[in-house]
Each structure stands twice: as structure tokens, then as C-alpha cells.
PDB file of C-alpha atoms in Angstrom:
ATOM      1  CA  GLN A 115     122.444  71.098 121.254  1.00 93.00           C
ATOM      2  CA  VAL A 116     120.810  74.014 119.220  1.00 97.00           C
ATOM      3  CA  GLN A 117     117.091  74.201 119.707  1.00 98.00           C
ATOM      4  CA  LEU A 118     114.651  76.727 118.387  1.00 98.00           C
ATOM      5  CA  VAL A 119     111.021  76.601 119.537  1.00 98.00           C
ATOM      6  CA  GLU A 120     108.402  79.264 117.713  1.00 98.00           C
ATOM      7  CA  SER A 121     105.212  79.923 119.135  1.00 98.00           C
ATOM      8  CA  GLY A 122     102.559  82.882 119.077  1.00 98.00           C
ATOM      9  CA  GLY A 123     101.242  81.739 115.694  1.00 98.00           C
ATOM     10  CA  GLY A 124      96.947  81.392 115.405  1.00 98.00           C
ATOM     11  CA  SER A 125      94.126  82.484 113.211  1.00 98.00           C
ATOM     12  CA  VAL A 126      93.663  86.381 112.992  1.00 98.00           C
ATOM     13  CA  GLN A 127      91.416  88.247 110.717  1.00 98.00           C
ATOM     14  CA  PRO A 128      93.002  90.919 107.791  1.00 98.00           C
ATOM     15  CA  GLY A 129      94.377  93.675 109.695  1.00 98.00           C
ATOM     16  CA  GLY A 130      94.846  92.017 112.867  1.00 98.00           C
ATOM     17  CA  SER A 131      98.122  91.450 114.763  1.00 98.00           C
ATOM     18  CA  LEU A 132     100.525  88.724 116.324  1.00 98.00           C
ATOM     19  CA  ARG A 133     103.562  88.797 117.926  1.00 98.00           C
ATOM     20  CA  LEU A 134     105.790  85.405 117.405  1.00 98.00           C
ATOM     21  CA  SER A 135     108.282  84.358 119.680  1.00 98.00           C
ATOM     22  CA  CYS A 136     111.441  82.030 118.916  1.00 98.00           C
ATOM     23  CA  VAL A 137     113.194  80.784 122.051  1.00 98.00           C
ATOM     24  CA  ALA A 138     116.854  80.005 121.448  1.00 98.00           C
ATOM     25  CA  SER A 139     119.247  77.466 123.421  1.00 98.00           C
ATOM     26  CA  GLY A 140     122.193  75.126 123.281  1.00 97.00           C
ATOM     27  CA  PHE A 141     124.469  78.216 121.807  1.00 97.00           C
ATOM     28  CA  ARG A 142     125.505  81.730 122.660  1.00 97.00           C
ATOM     29  CA  PHE A 143     122.433  83.410 121.351  1.00 97.00           C
ATOM     30  CA  SER A 144     124.166  87.274 121.931  1.00 97.00           C
ATOM     31  CA  HIS A 145     126.682  86.390 119.368  1.00 97.00           C
ATOM     32  CA  TYR A 146     124.375  85.221 116.462  1.00 97.00           C
ATOM     33  CA  GLY A 147     121.892  86.795 113.934  1.00 98.00           C
ATOM     34  CA  MET A 148     118.658  85.419 113.848  1.00 98.00           C
ATOM     35  CA  THR A 149     116.227  85.460 110.950  1.00 98.00           C
ATOM     36  CA  TRP A 150     112.250  84.539 110.284  1.00 98.00           C
ATOM     37  CA  TYR A 151     111.149  82.911 107.366  1.00 98.00           C
ATOM     38  CA  ARG A 152     107.963  81.582 106.183  1.00 98.00           C
ATOM     39  CA  GLN A 153     106.433  79.044 103.773  1.00 98.00           C
ATOM     40  CA  ALA A 154     102.901  79.567 102.665  1.00 96.00           C
ATOM     41  CA  PRO A 155     100.917  76.447 100.938  1.00 91.00           C
ATOM     42  CA  GLY A 156     102.591  74.839  97.451  1.00 93.00           C
ATOM     43  CA  LEU A 157     105.315  77.867  97.802  1.00 96.00           C
ATOM     44  CA  GLU A 158     109.126  77.688  98.915  1.00 97.00           C
ATOM     45  CA  ARG A 159     110.449  78.857 101.830  1.00 97.00           C
ATOM     46  CA  VAL A 160     111.254  82.860 102.033  1.00 98.00           C
ATOM     47  CA  LEU A 161     113.364  84.817 104.185  1.00 98.00           C
ATOM     48  CA  VAL A 162     110.996  87.418 105.778  1.00 98.00           C
ATOM     49  CA  ALA A 163     113.376  89.347 108.493  1.00 98.00           C
ATOM     50  CA  HIS A 164     116.638  89.254 109.671  1.00 98.00           C
ATOM     51  CA  ILE A 165     118.297  90.984 112.895  1.00 98.00           C
ATOM     52  CA  THR A 166     122.115  91.233 113.724  1.00 96.00           C
ATOM     53  CA  SER A 167     123.266  89.647 116.929  1.00 93.00           C
ATOM     54  CA  ALA A 168     123.479  92.941 118.755  1.00 90.00           C
ATOM     55  CA  SER A 169     120.177  94.143 117.101  1.00 86.00           C
ATOM     56  CA  ASP A 170     121.975  97.058 115.101  1.00 90.00           C
ATOM     57  CA  GLY A 171     120.911  96.045 112.052  1.00 95.00           C
ATOM     58  CA  THR A 172     117.341  94.841 110.582  1.00 97.00           C
ATOM     59  CA  SER A 173     116.282  93.658 107.035  1.00 97.00           C
ATOM     60  CA  TYR A 174     112.952  92.779 105.606  1.00 98.00           C
ATOM     61  CA  VAL A 175     111.411  91.532 102.490  1.00 98.00           C
ATOM     62  CA  ASP A 176     109.508  94.161 100.716  1.00 98.00           C
ATOM     63  CA  SER A 177     106.075  92.919 101.409  1.00 97.00           C
ATOM     64  CA  VAL A 178     106.389  93.176 105.170  1.00 98.00           C
ATOM     65  CA  LYS A 179     108.039  96.324 105.309  1.00 98.00           C
ATOM     66  CA  GLY A 180     106.501  99.130 107.341  1.00 98.00           C
ATOM     67  CA  ARG A 181     104.049  95.920 108.722  1.00 98.00           C
ATOM     68  CA  PHE A 182     106.412  93.563 110.728  1.00 98.00           C
ATOM     69  CA  THR A 183     109.059  94.313 113.129  1.00 98.00           C
ATOM     70  CA  ILE A 184     112.033  91.879 114.060  1.00 98.00           C
ATOM     71  CA  SER A 185     113.499  92.491 117.426  1.00 98.00           C
ATOM     72  CA  ARG A 186     115.212  90.215 120.502  1.00 98.00           C
ATOM     73  CA  ASP A 187     115.823  90.195 124.005  1.00 97.00           C
ATOM     74  CA  ASN A 188     119.524  88.590 124.269  1.00 97.00           C
ATOM     75  CA  SER A 189     118.821  88.380 128.290  1.00 97.00           C
ATOM     76  CA  LYS A 190     115.995  86.092 127.465  1.00 98.00           C
ATOM     77  CA  ASN A 191     117.622  84.148 124.448  1.00 98.00           C
ATOM     78  CA  THR A 192     114.347  85.077 122.314  1.00 98.00           C
ATOM     79  CA  VAL A 193     113.881  86.708 119.069  1.00 98.00           C
ATOM     80  CA  TYR A 194     110.183  88.552 118.068  1.00 98.00           C
ATOM     81  CA  LEU A 195     108.391  89.111 114.653  1.00 98.00           C
ATOM     82  CA  GLN A 196     105.535  91.657 115.814  1.00 98.00           C
ATOM     83  CA  MET A 197     103.296  91.428 113.014  1.00 98.00           C
ATOM     84  CA  ASN A 198     100.585  94.118 112.211  1.00 98.00           C
ATOM     85  CA  SER A 199      98.127  94.965 109.533  1.00 98.00           C
ATOM     86  CA  LEU A 200      98.068  91.215 108.461  1.00 98.00           C
ATOM     87  CA  LYS A 201      96.994  90.281 104.915  1.00 98.00           C
ATOM     88  CA  PRO A 202      95.762  86.954 103.809  1.00 97.00           C
ATOM     89  CA  GLU A 203      98.875  86.450 101.900  1.00 96.00           C
ATOM     90  CA  ASP A 204     100.803  86.510 105.155  1.00 98.00           C
ATOM     91  CA  THR A 205      99.187  82.945 105.632  1.00 98.00           C
ATOM     92  CA  ALA A 206     102.103  80.400 106.223  1.00 98.00           C
ATOM     93  CA  VAL A 207     104.371  78.713 108.662  1.00 98.00           C
ATOM     94  CA  TYR A 208     106.812  80.967 110.162  1.00 98.00           C
ATOM     95  CA  TYR A 209     110.029  79.460 111.256  1.00 98.00           C
ATOM     96  CA  CYS A 210     113.155  81.089 112.968  1.00 98.00           C
ATOM     97  CA  LYS A 211     116.409  79.961 111.632  1.00 98.00           C
ATOM     98  CA  THR A 212     120.073  80.730 112.994  1.00 98.00           C
ATOM     99  CA  TYR A 213     123.454  79.638 111.515  1.00 97.00           C
ATOM    100  CA  VAL A 214     126.134  78.749 113.824  1.00 96.00           C
ATOM    101  CA  ASP A 215     129.476  77.021 113.116  1.00 93.00           C
ATOM    102  CA  GLY A 216     128.689  76.303 109.697  1.00 95.00           C
ATOM    103  CA  THR A 217     125.316  74.743 110.019  1.00 97.00           C
ATOM    104  CA  ASN A 218     121.800  76.166 109.615  1.00 97.00           C
ATOM    105  CA  TYR A 219     119.220  75.507 112.379  1.00 98.00           C
ATOM    106  CA  TRP A 220     115.675  75.824 112.179  1.00 98.00           C
ATOM    107  CA  GLY A 221     112.654  75.595 114.163  1.00 98.00           C
ATOM    108  CA  LYS A 222     109.564  73.275 113.666  1.00 98.00           C
ATOM    109  CA  GLY A 223     107.438  76.545 112.784  1.00 98.00           C
ATOM    110  CA  THR A 224     104.323  78.047 113.966  1.00 98.00           C
ATOM    111  CA  LEU A 225     101.114  78.379 111.944  1.00 98.00           C
ATOM    112  CA  VAL A 226      99.681  81.843 111.004  1.00 98.00           C
ATOM    113  CA  THR A 227      96.457  82.022 109.345  1.00 98.00           C
ATOM    114  CA  VAL A 228      94.991  85.548 108.348  1.00 98.00           C
ATOM    115  CA  SER A 229      91.094  84.803 107.314  1.00 97.00           C
ATOM    116  CA  SER A 230      88.088  86.439 107.416  1.00 94.00           C
TER     117      SER A 230
END
């Protein structure tokens, strides 16, 4: 069955960096796009970044452009989110998601807290 497991969250001061990882299993990872979402307290879950199956295309929400980079290693079934110049408004639970055979699959999320 499809499984997505995020890691790498934590607490960091404004201006700091974190790298999130999402390890996938149960499907042909290299054939599917991957997406990072985040959900801040009291708000809806929103798309942060997406990467195509072959890493030939990426997209970002405007608020993270120039600060976050999504990448993947198909040999490790892993997608990453490098987050630099973090701001307090980046505080959220970050989820990875994929869409396989008509179904959305989500990880359980990893918490990122940006605070001084």
C-alpha cells in the first residue's frame, strides 16, 4: 500500500533553514509527481511546492519562491523540501502528497516552528 513518511521538522529561529524529507513506498515513485503542502494552526491546508516525476518541472506558492526548493531522488524514493530564510509565518505542519490511480495519498506530516 502507498505510504508517505515525512521527517526533518523542528524548531528554528527566523532566518534559519530546515530540510524536510518524505520517503515513499508502495508505488512506482519515479512515475508520479510529488507535492508538499502545509497547514498552519486554524487555517486550511495549502500547496507549497510540486515537482514532476522526472524533476523537469517545479512550481511554488508565491510566498516561498526564492526561499524553498523542492527536489527528489528517485533512487531513494524520496522527495525533499529545502527551506531557507524561514519566517514565523512558515510555521505549520508540512505534508507530502501524491496522486496515484485516482487517489490522493498523504503522509502524517512534520511540524515546523519558526520562532525567536
